[in-house]
Amino acid sequence: MKIKKAELIITAAFQSQYPPEGKLEIAFAGRSNVGKSSLINRLVNRNGLARTSGQPGKTQTLNFYNINDDFRLVDLPGYGYAKVSMKEREKWAKMIEVYLKNRKSLIEVILLVDIRHEPGEHDKMMYEWIKSCGFNGIVIATKADKISRGNWAKHISVIQKKLGVEDKDFIIPFSASKKFNVDEVWDTIEQLLEI
Ligand code: GTP
Ligand code: MG
């Protein structure tokens, strides 16, 4: 994918703040700190575009990015951040639910999980939610630089089993820092967009 333009359109908490429907959207979900914002930056090759942090809970709104005036990538707020109050969690769930259920332009929600760890209950729930919305159920296994390539397959099997992913090929090992499989993720996105 040739990136001619990548810009933040808006950070939104409520439906009324979303940009108008029209351009197709692909969203990234996953627990706090898994690397959603880093993935977007790597895909568009712009380090500071989406704000990242070593501290979980950085992205707290839905952030819509315009890519090439053609389609959008959407950074969703992360879940599973222990220090968040019950009220905050409910707010998060509502924010995601409203977006997933009502957004006509949304063609896929890609789930990110850390390649090193067996997905947790929240990841499982999120994956089920994604599947129940009718999406394909593509998973990106982040931080693949943290384990040796020889161990990828083993970790992918664990993720596949825990989440109940139909096909191993739906799970893409990825590293934002080492740029592993950037083209593979773009190929998947292009297939989804049919471009
Ligand atoms: P929230 O906004 O809190 O939901 O987190 P996020 O999922 O957007 O994570 P973010 O992209 O901010 O990354 C969290 C931390 O993980 C940062 O310190 C990143 O530098 C680090 N990180 C992200 N991707 C990778 C990767 O591929 N490899 C390694 N080693 N670290 C990564
Ligand atoms: Mg983030």
JSON list of C-alpha atoms and ligand atoms in Angstrom, two decimals:
[
{"chain": "A", "resi": 1, "resn": "MET", "atom": "CA", "xyz": [0.00, 0.00, 0.00]},
{"chain": "A", "resi": 2, "resn": "LYS", "atom": "CA", "xyz": [1.37, 3.38, -0.96]},
{"chain": "A", "resi": 3, "resn": "ILE", "atom": "CA", "xyz": [0.54, 5.89, 1.76]},
{"chain": "A", "resi": 4, "resn": "LYS", "atom": "CA", "xyz": [-0.05, 9.31, 0.26]},
{"chain": "A", "resi": 5, "resn": "LYS", "atom": "CA", "xyz": [-1.97, 10.65, 3.21]},
{"chain": "A", "resi": 6, "resn": "ALA", "atom": "CA", "xyz": [-2.55, 9.58, 6.81]},
{"chain": "A", "resi": 7, "resn": "GLU", "atom": "CA", "xyz": [-4.25, 11.89, 9.26]},
{"chain": "A", "resi": 8, "resn": "LEU", "atom": "CA", "xyz": [-6.35, 11.80, 12.39]},
{"chain": "A", "resi": 9, "resn": "ILE", "atom": "CA", "xyz": [-9.91, 12.81, 11.48]},
{"chain": "A", "resi": 10, "resn": "ILE", "atom": "CA", "xyz": [-11.36, 12.86, 14.98]},
{"chain": "A", "resi": 11, "resn": "THR", "atom": "CA", "xyz": [-11.29, 11.28, 18.41]},
{"chain": "A", "resi": 12, "resn": "ALA", "atom": "CA", "xyz": [-14.84, 10.29, 19.29]},
{"chain": "A", "resi": 13, "resn": "ALA", "atom": "CA", "xyz": [-16.60, 8.97, 22.36]},
{"chain": "A", "resi": 14, "resn": "PHE", "atom": "CA", "xyz": [-20.17, 9.30, 21.08]},
{"chain": "A", "resi": 15, "resn": "GLN", "atom": "CA", "xyz": [-21.89, 8.38, 17.84]},
{"chain": "A", "resi": 16, "resn": "SER", "atom": "CA", "xyz": [-22.68, 12.02, 17.16]},
{"chain": "A", "resi": 17, "resn": "GLN", "atom": "CA", "xyz": [-18.93, 12.68, 16.94]},
{"chain": "A", "resi": 18, "resn": "TYR", "atom": "CA", "xyz": [-18.14, 9.98, 14.37]},
{"chain": "A", "resi": 19, "resn": "PRO", "atom": "CA", "xyz": [-17.13, 11.22, 10.94]},
{"chain": "A", "resi": 20, "resn": "PRO", "atom": "CA", "xyz": [-19.90, 10.79, 8.34]},
{"chain": "A", "resi": 21, "resn": "GLU", "atom": "CA", "xyz": [-20.44, 7.26, 7.02]},
{"chain": "A", "resi": 22, "resn": "GLY", "atom": "CA", "xyz": [-19.16, 6.62, 3.53]},
{"chain": "A", "resi": 23, "resn": "LYS", "atom": "CA", "xyz": [-15.53, 5.56, 3.55]},
{"chain": "A", "resi": 24, "resn": "LEU", "atom": "CA", "xyz": [-14.96, 1.94, 4.56]},
{"chain": "A", "resi": 25, "resn": "GLU", "atom": "CA", "xyz": [-13.51, 1.39, 8.02]},
{"chain": "A", "resi": 26, "resn": "ILE", "atom": "CA", "xyz": [-11.30, -1.28, 9.56]},
{"chain": "A", "resi": 27, "resn": "ALA", "atom": "CA", "xyz": [-10.98, -1.16, 13.33]},
{"chain": "A", "resi": 28, "resn": "PHE", "atom": "CA", "xyz": [-8.38, -2.59, 15.71]},
{"chain": "A", "resi": 29, "resn": "ALA", "atom": "CA", "xyz": [-9.45, -3.96, 19.07]},
{"chain": "A", "resi": 30, "resn": "GLY", "atom": "CA", "xyz": [-7.53, -5.54, 21.92]},
{"chain": "A", "resi": 31, "resn": "ARG", "atom": "CA", "xyz": [-6.42, -5.14, 25.47]},
{"chain": "A", "resi": 32, "resn": "SER", "atom": "CA", "xyz": [-4.58, -2.06, 26.65]},
{"chain": "A", "resi": 33, "resn": "ASN", "atom": "CA", "xyz": [-0.92, -2.02, 25.75]},
{"chain": "A", "resi": 34, "resn": "VAL", "atom": "CA", "xyz": [-1.18, -4.81, 23.17]},
{"chain": "A", "resi": 35, "resn": "GLY", "atom": "CA", "xyz": [0.07, -2.47, 20.44]},
{"chain": "A", "resi": 36, "resn": "LYS", "atom": "CA", "xyz": [-2.96, -1.16, 18.51]},
{"chain": "A", "resi": 37, "resn": "SER", "atom": "CA", "xyz": [-1.70, 2.39, 18.15]},
{"chain": "A", "resi": 38, "resn": "SER", "atom": "CA", "xyz": [1.82, 1.16, 17.32]},
{"chain": "A", "resi": 39, "resn": "LEU", "atom": "CA", "xyz": [0.38, -1.06, 14.58]},
{"chain": "A", "resi": 40, "resn": "ILE", "atom": "CA", "xyz": [-1.39, 1.87, 12.95]},
{"chain": "A", "resi": 41, "resn": "ASN", "atom": "CA", "xyz": [1.78, 3.95, 13.09]},
{"chain": "A", "resi": 42, "resn": "ARG", "atom": "CA", "xyz": [3.80, 1.14, 11.54]},
{"chain": "A", "resi": 43, "resn": "LEU", "atom": "CA", "xyz": [1.25, 0.51, 8.80]},
{"chain": "A", "resi": 44, "resn": "VAL", "atom": "CA", "xyz": [1.34, 4.14, 7.69]},
{"chain": "A", "resi": 45, "resn": "ASN", "atom": "CA", "xyz": [5.01, 4.58, 8.57]},
{"chain": "A", "resi": 46, "resn": "ARG", "atom": "CA", "xyz": [4.40, 7.59, 10.79]},
{"chain": "A", "resi": 47, "resn": "ASN", "atom": "CA", "xyz": [5.68, 7.11, 14.29]},
{"chain": "A", "resi": 48, "resn": "GLY", "atom": "CA", "xyz": [3.84, 9.87, 16.06]},
{"chain": "A", "resi": 49, "resn": "LEU", "atom": "CA", "xyz": [0.47, 9.63, 14.29]},
{"chain": "A", "resi": 50, "resn": "ALA", "atom": "CA", "xyz": [-1.34, 7.49, 16.85]},
{"chain": "A", "resi": 51, "resn": "ARG", "atom": "CA", "xyz": [-0.18, 8.21, 20.37]},
{"chain": "A", "resi": 52, "resn": "THR", "atom": "CA", "xyz": [1.42, 5.23, 22.07]},
{"chain": "A", "resi": 53, "resn": "SER", "atom": "CA", "xyz": [2.60, 4.65, 25.60]},
{"chain": "A", "resi": 54, "resn": "GLY", "atom": "CA", "xyz": [4.31, 2.15, 27.83]},
{"chain": "A", "resi": 55, "resn": "GLN", "atom": "CA", "xyz": [1.48, 2.82, 30.26]},
{"chain": "A", "resi": 56, "resn": "PRO", "atom": "CA", "xyz": [-1.76, 0.97, 29.46]},
{"chain": "A", "resi": 57, "resn": "GLY", "atom": "CA", "xyz": [-4.93, 2.95, 28.87]},
{"chain": "A", "resi": 58, "resn": "LYS", "atom": "CA", "xyz": [-3.47, 5.50, 26.47]},
{"chain": "A", "resi": 59, "resn": "THR", "atom": "CA", "xyz": [-6.19, 5.42, 23.83]},
{"chain": "A", "resi": 60, "resn": "GLN", "atom": "CA", "xyz": [-9.51, 6.14, 25.53]},
{"chain": "A", "resi": 61, "resn": "THR", "atom": "CA", "xyz": [-11.65, 7.14, 22.58]},
{"chain": "A", "resi": 62, "resn": "LEU", "atom": "CA", "xyz": [-12.37, 5.86, 19.10]},
{"chain": "A", "resi": 63, "resn": "ASN", "atom": "CA", "xyz": [-9.72, 7.45, 16.90]},
{"chain": "A", "resi": 64, "resn": "PHE", "atom": "CA", "xyz": [-10.55, 7.65, 13.21]},
{"chain": "A", "resi": 65, "resn": "TYR", "atom": "CA", "xyz": [-7.67, 7.90, 10.74]},
{"chain": "A", "resi": 66, "resn": "ASN", "atom": "CA", "xyz": [-8.10, 8.90, 7.12]},
{"chain": "A", "resi": 67, "resn": "ILE", "atom": "CA", "xyz": [-5.86, 6.93, 4.80]},
{"chain": "A", "resi": 68, "resn": "ASN", "atom": "CA", "xyz": [-5.32, 8.32, 1.29]},
{"chain": "A", "resi": 69, "resn": "ASP", "atom": "CA", "xyz": [-8.83, 9.86, 1.35]},
{"chain": "A", "resi": 70, "resn": "ASP", "atom": "CA", "xyz": [-9.84, 6.30, 0.48]},
{"chain": "A", "resi": 71, "resn": "PHE", "atom": "CA", "xyz": [-10.63, 4.39, 3.65]},
{"chain": "A", "resi": 72, "resn": "ARG", "atom": "CA", "xyz": [-10.22, 4.66, 7.42]},
{"chain": "A", "resi": 73, "resn": "LEU", "atom": "CA", "xyz": [-8.38, 2.82, 10.16]},
{"chain": "A", "resi": 74, "resn": "VAL", "atom": "CA", "xyz": [-9.98, 3.07, 13.58]},
{"chain": "A", "resi": 75, "resn": "ASP", "atom": "CA", "xyz": [-8.01, 2.71, 16.83]},
{"chain": "A", "resi": 76, "resn": "LEU", "atom": "CA", "xyz": [-10.33, 1.44, 19.55]},
{"chain": "A", "resi": 77, "resn": "PRO", "atom": "CA", "xyz": [-9.73, 2.03, 23.25]},
{"chain": "A", "resi": 78, "resn": "GLY", "atom": "CA", "xyz": [-8.12, -0.95, 24.96]},
{"chain": "A", "resi": 79, "resn": "TYR", "atom": "CA", "xyz": [-9.77, -3.12, 27.60]},
{"chain": "A", "resi": 80, "resn": "GLY", "atom": "CA", "xyz": [-8.52, -5.09, 30.55]},
{"chain": "A", "resi": 81, "resn": "TYR", "atom": "CA", "xyz": [-6.71, -2.27, 32.20]},
{"chain": "A", "resi": 82, "resn": "ALA", "atom": "CA", "xyz": [-6.83, -3.18, 35.88]},
{"chain": "A", "resi": 83, "resn": "LYS", "atom": "CA", "xyz": [-6.75, 0.33, 37.32]},
{"chain": "A", "resi": 84, "resn": "VAL", "atom": "CA", "xyz": [-9.98, 1.34, 35.61]},
{"chain": "A", "resi": 85, "resn": "SER", "atom": "CA", "xyz": [-13.14, 1.72, 37.69]},
{"chain": "A", "resi": 86, "resn": "MET", "atom": "CA", "xyz": [-16.36, -0.19, 37.02]},
{"chain": "A", "resi": 87, "resn": "LYS", "atom": "CA", "xyz": [-17.95, 2.96, 35.72]},
{"chain": "A", "resi": 88, "resn": "GLU", "atom": "CA", "xyz": [-15.10, 3.48, 33.25]},
{"chain": "A", "resi": 89, "resn": "ARG", "atom": "CA", "xyz": [-15.42, -0.13, 32.09]},
{"chain": "A", "resi": 90, "resn": "GLU", "atom": "CA", "xyz": [-19.10, 0.32, 31.43]},
{"chain": "A", "resi": 91, "resn": "LYS", "atom": "CA", "xyz": [-18.37, 3.47, 29.49]},
{"chain": "A", "resi": 92, "resn": "TRP", "atom": "CA", "xyz": [-15.82, 1.55, 27.43]},
{"chain": "A", "resi": 93, "resn": "ALA", "atom": "CA", "xyz": [-18.23, -1.32, 26.70]},
{"chain": "A", "resi": 94, "resn": "LYS", "atom": "CA", "xyz": [-20.93, 1.10, 25.63]},
{"chain": "A", "resi": 95, "resn": "MET", "atom": "CA", "xyz": [-18.54, 3.01, 23.38]},
{"chain": "A", "resi": 96, "resn": "ILE", "atom": "CA", "xyz": [-17.45, -0.16, 21.58]},
{"chain": "A", "resi": 97, "resn": "GLU", "atom": "CA", "xyz": [-20.91, -1.68, 21.44]},
{"chain": "A", "resi": 98, "resn": "VAL", "atom": "CA", "xyz": [-22.51, 1.39, 19.89]},
{"chain": "A", "resi": 99, "resn": "TYR", "atom": "CA", "xyz": [-19.79, 1.52, 17.26]},
{"chain": "A", "resi": 100, "resn": "LEU", "atom": "CA", "xyz": [-19.80, -2.19, 16.41]},
{"chain": "A", "resi": 101, "resn": "LYS", "atom": "CA", "xyz": [-23.54, -2.49, 16.26]},
{"chain": "A", "resi": 102, "resn": "ASN", "atom": "CA", "xyz": [-24.42, 0.64, 14.33]},
{"chain": "A", "resi": 103, "resn": "ARG", "atom": "CA", "xyz": [-21.59, 1.49, 12.03]},
{"chain": "A", "resi": 104, "resn": "LYS", "atom": "CA", "xyz": [-22.49, 0.69, 8.42]},
{"chain": "A", "resi": 105, "resn": "SER", "atom": "CA", "xyz": [-19.05, 1.61, 7.06]},
{"chain": "A", "resi": 106, "resn": "LEU", "atom": "CA", "xyz": [-17.30, -0.84, 9.39]},
{"chain": "A", "resi": 107, "resn": "ILE", "atom": "CA", "xyz": [-16.22, -3.87, 7.38]},
{"chain": "A", "resi": 108, "resn": "GLU", "atom": "CA", "xyz": [-13.90, -5.62, 9.86]},
{"chain": "A", "resi": 109, "resn": "VAL", "atom": "CA", "xyz": [-12.74, -5.51, 13.44]},
{"chain": "A", "resi": 110, "resn": "ILE", "atom": "CA", "xyz": [-9.29, -7.05, 13.74]},
{"chain": "A", "resi": 111, "resn": "LEU", "atom": "CA", "xyz": [-8.39, -8.38, 17.18]},
{"chain": "A", "resi": 112, "resn": "LEU", "atom": "CA", "xyz": [-4.87, -7.88, 18.47]},
{"chain": "A", "resi": 113, "resn": "VAL", "atom": "CA", "xyz": [-3.39, -10.23, 21.06]},
{"chain": "A", "resi": 114, "resn": "ASP", "atom": "CA", "xyz": [0.14, -10.44, 22.42]},
{"chain": "A", "resi": 115, "resn": "ILE", "atom": "CA", "xyz": [1.89, -13.41, 20.76]},
{"chain": "A", "resi": 116, "resn": "ARG", "atom": "CA", "xyz": [3.63, -14.29, 24.03]},
{"chain": "A", "resi": 117, "resn": "HIS", "atom": "CA", "xyz": [0.55, -14.98, 26.12]},
{"chain": "A", "resi": 118, "resn": "GLU", "atom": "CA", "xyz": [-2.49, -17.18, 25.97]},
{"chain": "A", "resi": 119, "resn": "PRO", "atom": "CA", "xyz": [-5.43, -14.83, 25.31]},
{"chain": "A", "resi": 120, "resn": "GLY", "atom": "CA", "xyz": [-7.47, -13.96, 28.40]},
{"chain": "A", "resi": 121, "resn": "GLU", "atom": "CA", "xyz": [-11.21, -14.07, 29.06]},
{"chain": "A", "resi": 122, "resn": "HIS", "atom": "CA", "xyz": [-11.65, -10.50, 27.83]},
{"chain": "A", "resi": 123, "resn": "ASP", "atom": "CA", "xyz": [-9.96, -11.39, 24.56]},
{"chain": "A", "resi": 124, "resn": "LYS", "atom": "CA", "xyz": [-12.19, -14.41, 24.17]},
{"chain": "A", "resi": 125, "resn": "MET", "atom": "CA", "xyz": [-15.28, -12.32, 24.81]},
{"chain": "A", "resi": 126, "resn": "MET", "atom": "CA", "xyz": [-14.13, -9.66, 22.38]},
{"chain": "A", "resi": 127, "resn": "TYR", "atom": "CA", "xyz": [-13.47, -12.29, 19.72]},
{"chain": "A", "resi": 128, "resn": "GLU", "atom": "CA", "xyz": [-16.90, -13.81, 20.22]},
{"chain": "A", "resi": 129, "resn": "TRP", "atom": "CA", "xyz": [-18.42, -10.36, 20.02]},
{"chain": "A", "resi": 130, "resn": "ILE", "atom": "CA", "xyz": [-16.56, -9.69, 16.76]},
{"chain": "A", "resi": 131, "resn": "LYS", "atom": "CA", "xyz": [-17.67, -13.01, 15.28]},
{"chain": "A", "resi": 132, "resn": "SER", "atom": "CA", "xyz": [-21.25, -12.53, 16.39]},
{"chain": "A", "resi": 133, "resn": "CYS", "atom": "CA", "xyz": [-21.28, -9.22, 14.52]},
{"chain": "A", "resi": 134, "resn": "GLY", "atom": "CA", "xyz": [-20.53, -11.19, 11.36]},
{"chain": "A", "resi": 135, "resn": "PHE", "atom": "CA", "xyz": [-16.90, -10.19, 10.83]},
{"chain": "A", "resi": 136, "resn": "ASN", "atom": "CA", "xyz": [-14.26, -12.65, 9.56]},
{"chain": "A", "resi": 137, "resn": "GLY", "atom": "CA", "xyz": [-12.35, -12.87, 12.82]},
{"chain": "A", "resi": 138, "resn": "ILE", "atom": "CA", "xyz": [-8.84, -11.90, 11.77]},
{"chain": "A", "resi": 139, "resn": "VAL", "atom": "CA", "xyz": [-6.28, -11.82, 14.57]},
{"chain": "A", "resi": 140, "resn": "ILE", "atom": "CA", "xyz": [-2.93, -10.06, 14.70]},
{"chain": "A", "resi": 141, "resn": "ALA", "atom": "CA", "xyz": [-0.42, -11.53, 17.15]},
{"chain": "A", "resi": 142, "resn": "THR", "atom": "CA", "xyz": [1.65, -8.52, 18.22]},
{"chain": "A", "resi": 143, "resn": "LYS", "atom": "CA", "xyz": [5.16, -8.11, 19.60]},
{"chain": "A", "resi": 144, "resn": "ALA", "atom": "CA", "xyz": [6.39, -11.09, 17.59]},
{"chain": "A", "resi": 145, "resn": "ASP", "atom": "CA", "xyz": [9.92, -9.73, 18.03]},
{"chain": "A", "resi": 146, "resn": "LYS", "atom": "CA", "xyz": [9.72, -10.78, 21.67]},
{"chain": "A", "resi": 147, "resn": "ILE", "atom": "CA", "xyz": [9.91, -14.49, 20.85]},
{"chain": "A", "resi": 148, "resn": "SER", "atom": "CA", "xyz": [12.05, -16.34, 18.34]},
{"chain": "A", "resi": 149, "resn": "ARG", "atom": "CA", "xyz": [10.57, -17.04, 14.91]},
{"chain": "A", "resi": 150, "resn": "GLY", "atom": "CA", "xyz": [10.92, -20.75, 15.58]},
{"chain": "A", "resi": 151, "resn": "ASN", "atom": "CA", "xyz": [8.38, -20.40, 18.38]},
{"chain": "A", "resi": 152, "resn": "TRP", "atom": "CA", "xyz": [5.75, -18.45, 16.43]},
{"chain": "A", "resi": 153, "resn": "ALA", "atom": "CA", "xyz": [3.82, -21.53, 15.28]},
{"chain": "A", "resi": 154, "resn": "LYS", "atom": "CA", "xyz": [3.54, -22.92, 18.79]},
{"chain": "A", "resi": 155, "resn": "HIS", "atom": "CA", "xyz": [2.24, -19.63, 20.17]},
{"chain": "A", "resi": 156, "resn": "ILE", "atom": "CA", "xyz": [-0.16, -19.23, 17.28]},
{"chain": "A", "resi": 157, "resn": "SER", "atom": "CA", "xyz": [-1.62, -22.64, 18.02]},
{"chain": "A", "resi": 158, "resn": "VAL", "atom": "CA", "xyz": [-2.26, -21.59, 21.62]},
{"chain": "A", "resi": 159, "resn": "ILE", "atom": "CA", "xyz": [-4.02, -18.43, 20.44]},
{"chain": "A", "resi": 160, "resn": "GLN", "atom": "CA", "xyz": [-6.03, -20.33, 17.84]},
{"chain": "A", "resi": 161, "resn": "LYS", "atom": "CA", "xyz": [-7.21, -22.86, 20.38]},
{"chain": "A", "resi": 162, "resn": "LYS", "atom": "CA", "xyz": [-8.10, -20.39, 23.10]},
{"chain": "A", "resi": 163, "resn": "LEU", "atom": "CA", "xyz": [-10.02, -18.02, 20.82]},
{"chain": "A", "resi": 164, "resn": "GLY", "atom": "CA", "xyz": [-11.49, -20.74, 18.64]},
{"chain": "A", "resi": 165, "resn": "VAL", "atom": "CA", "xyz": [-10.11, -19.27, 15.42]},
{"chain": "A", "resi": 166, "resn": "GLU", "atom": "CA", "xyz": [-11.31, -21.28, 12.42]},
{"chain": "A", "resi": 167, "resn": "ASP", "atom": "CA", "xyz": [-8.12, -21.20, 10.43]},
{"chain": "A", "resi": 168, "resn": "LYS", "atom": "CA", "xyz": [-4.50, -20.66, 11.51]},
{"chain": "A", "resi": 169, "resn": "ASP", "atom": "CA", "xyz": [-4.04, -18.42, 8.49]},
{"chain": "A", "resi": 170, "resn": "PHE", "atom": "CA", "xyz": [-6.39, -15.92, 10.13]},
{"chain": "A", "resi": 171, "resn": "ILE", "atom": "CA", "xyz": [-3.68, -15.21, 12.72]},
{"chain": "A", "resi": 172, "resn": "ILE", "atom": "CA", "xyz": [-0.85, -12.95, 11.55]},
{"chain": "A", "resi": 173, "resn": "PRO", "atom": "CA", "xyz": [2.29, -12.63, 13.68]},
{"chain": "A", "resi": 174, "resn": "PHE", "atom": "CA", "xyz": [3.37, -8.99, 13.62]},
{"chain": "A", "resi": 175, "resn": "SER", "atom": "CA", "xyz": [5.96, -6.65, 15.05]},
{"chain": "A", "resi": 176, "resn": "ALA", "atom": "CA", "xyz": [5.67, -2.88, 14.93]},
{"chain": "A", "resi": 177, "resn": "SER", "atom": "CA", "xyz": [9.18, -2.37, 16.21]},
{"chain": "A", "resi": 178, "resn": "LYS", "atom": "CA", "xyz": [10.90, -4.90, 13.92]},
{"chain": "A", "resi": 179, "resn": "LYS", "atom": "CA", "xyz": [8.49, -4.38, 10.99]},
{"chain": "A", "resi": 180, "resn": "PHE", "atom": "CA", "xyz": [7.59, -8.08, 10.71]},
{"chain": "A", "resi": 181, "resn": "ASN", "atom": "CA", "xyz": [4.70, -8.85, 8.35]},
{"chain": "A", "resi": 182, "resn": "VAL", "atom": "CA", "xyz": [3.69, -5.28, 7.61]},
{"chain": "A", "resi": 183, "resn": "ASP", "atom": "CA", "xyz": [3.02, -6.27, 3.99]},
{"chain": "A", "resi": 184, "resn": "GLU", "atom": "CA", "xyz": [0.97, -9.27, 5.07]},
{"chain": "A", "resi": 185, "resn": "VAL", "atom": "CA", "xyz": [-1.28, -7.06, 7.18]},
{"chain": "A", "resi": 186, "resn": "TRP", "atom": "CA", "xyz": [-1.68, -4.65, 4.28]},
{"chain": "A", "resi": 187, "resn": "ASP", "atom": "CA", "xyz": [-2.53, -7.56, 1.94]},
{"chain": "A", "resi": 188, "resn": "THR", "atom": "CA", "xyz": [-5.25, -8.60, 4.34]},
{"chain": "A", "resi": 189, "resn": "ILE", "atom": "CA", "xyz": [-6.59, -5.05, 4.58]},
{"chain": "A", "resi": 190, "resn": "GLU", "atom": "CA", "xyz": [-6.55, -4.67, 0.80]},
{"chain": "A", "resi": 191, "resn": "GLN", "atom": "CA", "xyz": [-8.47, -7.92, 0.43]},
{"chain": "A", "resi": 192, "resn": "LEU", "atom": "CA", "xyz": [-11.07, -6.68, 2.89]},
{"chain": "A", "resi": 193, "resn": "LEU", "atom": "CA", "xyz": [-11.35, -3.37, 1.06]},
{"chain": "A", "resi": 194, "resn": "GLU", "atom": "CA", "xyz": [-11.37, -5.17, -2.29]},
{"chain": "A", "resi": 195, "resn": "ILE", "atom": "CA", "xyz": [-8.75, -2.84, -3.72]},
{"chain": "B", "resi": 1, "resn": "GTP", "atom": "P1", "xyz": [-3.85, 1.44, 24.68]},
{"chain": "B", "resi": 1, "resn": "GTP", "atom": "O1", "xyz": [-3.90, 2.71, 23.89]},
{"chain": "B", "resi": 1, "resn": "GTP", "atom": "O2", "xyz": [-3.52, 1.64, 26.11]},
{"chain": "B", "resi": 1, "resn": "GTP", "atom": "O3", "xyz": [-5.06, 0.59, 24.49]},
{"chain": "B", "resi": 1, "resn": "GTP", "atom": "O4", "xyz": [-2.57, 0.58, 24.14]},
{"chain": "B", "resi": 1, "resn": "GTP", "atom": "P2", "xyz": [-2.20, 0.18, 22.63]},
{"chain": "B", "resi": 1, "resn": "GTP", "atom": "O5", "xyz": [-2.77, -1.16, 22.33]},
{"chain": "B", "resi": 1, "resn": "GTP", "atom": "O6", "xyz": [-2.52, 1.27, 21.67]},
{"chain": "B", "resi": 1, "resn": "GTP", "atom": "O7", "xyz": [-0.60, -0.03, 22.75]},
{"chain": "B", "resi": 1, "resn": "GTP", "atom": "P3", "xyz": [0.56, 0.92, 22.23]},
{"chain": "B", "resi": 1, "resn": "GTP", "atom": "O8", "xyz": [0.62, 0.90, 20.73]},
{"chain": "B", "resi": 1, "resn": "GTP", "atom": "O9", "xyz": [0.48, 2.23, 22.91]},
{"chain": "B", "resi": 1, "resn": "GTP", "atom": "O10", "xyz": [1.85, 0.10, 22.73]},
{"chain": "B", "resi": 1, "resn": "GTP", "atom": "C1", "xyz": [2.04, -0.23, 24.08]},
{"chain": "B", "resi": 1, "resn": "GTP", "atom": "C2", "xyz": [3.49, -0.54, 24.35]},
{"chain": "B", "resi": 1, "resn": "GTP", "atom": "O11", "xyz": [3.92, -1.69, 23.63]},
{"chain": "B", "resi": 1, "resn": "GTP", "atom": "C3", "xyz": [4.44, 0.58, 23.92]},
{"chain": "B", "resi": 1, "resn": "GTP", "atom": "O12", "xyz": [5.45, 0.70, 24.88]},
{"chain": "B", "resi": 1, "resn": "GTP", "atom": "C4", "xyz": [4.98, 0.10, 22.60]},
{"chain": "B", "resi": 1, "resn": "GTP", "atom": "O13", "xyz": [6.26, 0.62, 22.31]},
{"chain": "B", "resi": 1, "resn": "GTP", "atom": "C5", "xyz": [5.04, -1.40, 22.82]},
{"chain": "B", "resi": 1, "resn": "GTP", "atom": "N1", "xyz": [4.92, -2.14, 21.54]},
{"chain": "B", "resi": 1, "resn": "GTP", "atom": "C6", "xyz": [3.95, -2.00, 20.63]},
{"chain": "B", "resi": 1, "resn": "GTP", "atom": "N2", "xyz": [4.15, -2.81, 19.58]},
{"chain": "B", "resi": 1, "resn": "GTP", "atom": "C7", "xyz": [5.30, -3.48, 19.82]},
{"chain": "B", "resi": 1, "resn": "GTP", "atom": "C8", "xyz": [6.04, -4.47, 19.10]},
{"chain": "B", "resi": 1, "resn": "GTP", "atom": "O14", "xyz": [5.72, -4.90, 17.99]},
{"chain": "B", "resi": 1, "resn": "GTP", "atom": "N3", "xyz": [7.17, -4.94, 19.71]},
{"chain": "B", "resi": 1, "resn": "GTP", "atom": "C9", "xyz": [7.59, -4.51, 20.92]},
{"chain": "B", "resi": 1, "resn": "GTP", "atom": "N4", "xyz": [8.69, -5.04, 21.42]},
{"chain": "B", "resi": 1, "resn": "GTP", "atom": "N5", "xyz": [6.92, -3.57, 21.62]},
{"chain": "B", "resi": 1, "resn": "GTP", "atom": "C10", "xyz": [5.79, -3.06, 21.08]},
{"chain": "B", "resi": 2, "resn": "MG", "atom": "MG", "xyz": [-3.50, 3.03, 21.94]}
]
